[in-house]
XYZ file of C-alpha atoms in Angstrom:
138
model
C 46.207 145.849 -66.426
C 47.801 142.606 -67.632
C 50.591 142.888 -65.055
C 47.970 142.710 -62.277
C 46.465 139.374 -63.340
C 49.250 137.214 -61.867
C 49.443 139.119 -58.590
C 48.342 137.086 -55.550
C 46.355 140.031 -54.167
C 44.427 140.528 -57.427
C 41.311 138.733 -56.058
C 41.237 141.261 -53.225
C 42.190 144.483 -54.986
C 40.752 143.852 -58.458
C 43.622 145.957 -59.924
C 42.493 149.201 -58.336
C 40.033 151.746 -59.612
C 39.413 151.608 -63.360
C 37.791 155.070 -63.406
C 40.812 156.654 -61.693
C 42.982 155.090 -64.400
C 40.710 156.394 -67.169
C 40.328 159.860 -65.665
C 43.984 160.442 -64.795
C 45.793 158.380 -67.448
C 43.149 158.161 -70.176
C 42.844 154.375 -70.358
C 40.716 151.943 -68.337
C 43.445 149.294 -68.665
C 46.175 151.470 -67.161
C 47.428 151.041 -63.622
C 45.519 152.858 -60.917
C 47.515 156.110 -60.495
C 47.401 155.699 -56.705
C 48.900 152.215 -56.832
C 52.269 151.948 -55.143
C 54.206 149.062 -56.670
C 56.429 148.637 -53.610
C 53.364 148.475 -51.353
C 51.590 145.986 -53.626
C 54.662 143.738 -53.791
C 55.029 143.764 -50.006
C 51.321 142.993 -49.510
C 51.558 140.203 -52.089
C 54.393 138.576 -50.118
C 52.426 138.783 -46.884
C 49.222 137.410 -48.418
C 51.058 134.601 -50.217
C 52.738 133.609 -46.949
C 49.439 133.677 -45.030
C 47.623 131.741 -47.740
C 50.273 129.019 -47.746
C 49.996 128.746 -43.960
C 46.215 128.408 -44.273
C 46.475 125.656 -46.901
C 49.081 123.756 -44.879
C 46.823 123.853 -41.797
C 43.771 122.447 -43.614
C 43.835 118.645 -43.615
C 40.841 118.055 -45.931
C 39.029 119.802 -48.738
C 35.767 118.781 -50.365
C 34.706 120.052 -53.774
C 31.442 121.921 -54.092
C 28.554 119.743 -55.207
C 27.595 120.131 -58.820
C 30.082 121.924 -60.971
C 30.238 121.557 -64.703
C 33.104 122.137 -67.068
C 32.893 123.239 -70.678
C 35.928 123.260 -72.938
C 36.522 126.483 -74.883
C 39.220 127.720 -77.274
C 40.823 129.771 -74.461
C 40.684 126.868 -71.971
C 37.277 126.388 -70.420
C 34.451 127.559 -68.181
C 33.364 126.050 -64.900
C 29.772 126.691 -63.821
C 29.228 126.479 -60.072
C 25.442 126.321 -60.052
C 22.513 125.380 -62.266
C 21.791 128.960 -63.280
C 25.430 129.328 -64.355
C 25.473 132.762 -62.720
C 28.691 131.770 -60.957
C 31.339 131.034 -63.542
C 35.077 130.643 -63.412
C 37.025 131.179 -66.634
C 40.022 128.879 -66.932
C 43.146 128.810 -69.046
C 44.038 125.407 -70.602
C 46.196 124.332 -67.625
C 43.498 125.274 -65.096
C 40.885 123.429 -67.149
C 43.055 120.289 -67.237
C 43.553 120.424 -63.457
C 39.839 120.859 -62.692
C 38.938 118.101 -65.154
C 40.677 115.698 -62.757
C 38.531 116.672 -59.728
C 35.213 114.999 -58.957
C 32.266 116.696 -57.197
C 31.466 115.565 -53.636
C 34.878 113.954 -53.207
C 37.067 114.490 -50.153
C 40.695 115.145 -51.047
C 43.579 115.042 -48.602
C 46.091 117.845 -49.098
C 48.242 117.800 -51.098
C 45.853 116.660 -53.820
C 47.528 113.942 -55.866
C 46.749 114.933 -59.466
C 48.740 116.138 -62.485
C 49.201 119.887 -61.923
C 50.603 120.468 -65.419
C 53.286 122.834 -64.151
C 50.904 124.983 -62.070
C 51.784 125.923 -58.498
C 49.432 123.609 -56.583
C 49.314 125.815 -53.473
C 48.349 128.948 -55.403
C 45.785 126.998 -57.429
C 44.213 125.483 -54.299
C 44.073 128.936 -52.695
C 42.282 130.237 -55.796
C 39.799 127.342 -55.669
C 39.118 128.036 -51.994
C 38.632 131.772 -52.640
C 36.175 131.021 -55.442
C 34.395 128.431 -53.279
C 35.203 125.594 -55.674
C 36.806 123.762 -52.744
C 35.186 123.867 -49.342
C 37.763 123.165 -46.653
C 37.012 121.452 -43.378
C 39.093 120.543 -40.358
C 39.265 116.869 -39.306
């Protein structure tokens, strides 16, 4: 469901079970009928808080070697390996942010680039989760 895409726990939950939604509601894009909005919102707060603590505690991040960007009408695609089996689809703002990063470069947090209105902490967390940024302690 579209309302799930902005949720900070979306990478973990994947918006629930699509077949439960289809079977019980009749549409794959419906909310999982077992989803509890109050529970999801509470978990989202906890995860967001933990993620921000993690990012604050990491003094350095290094981008993964070899990523390529390709501009598309919807924003762009980032390929993480030569086979392009690992891809990240980006909206225009995300594409602009990643266009400013260089492979094999160590960045001190916070990364000093133009975030184009994006929440830098949430974006960095997403990059870490997708293994675009590899974080290391000093």
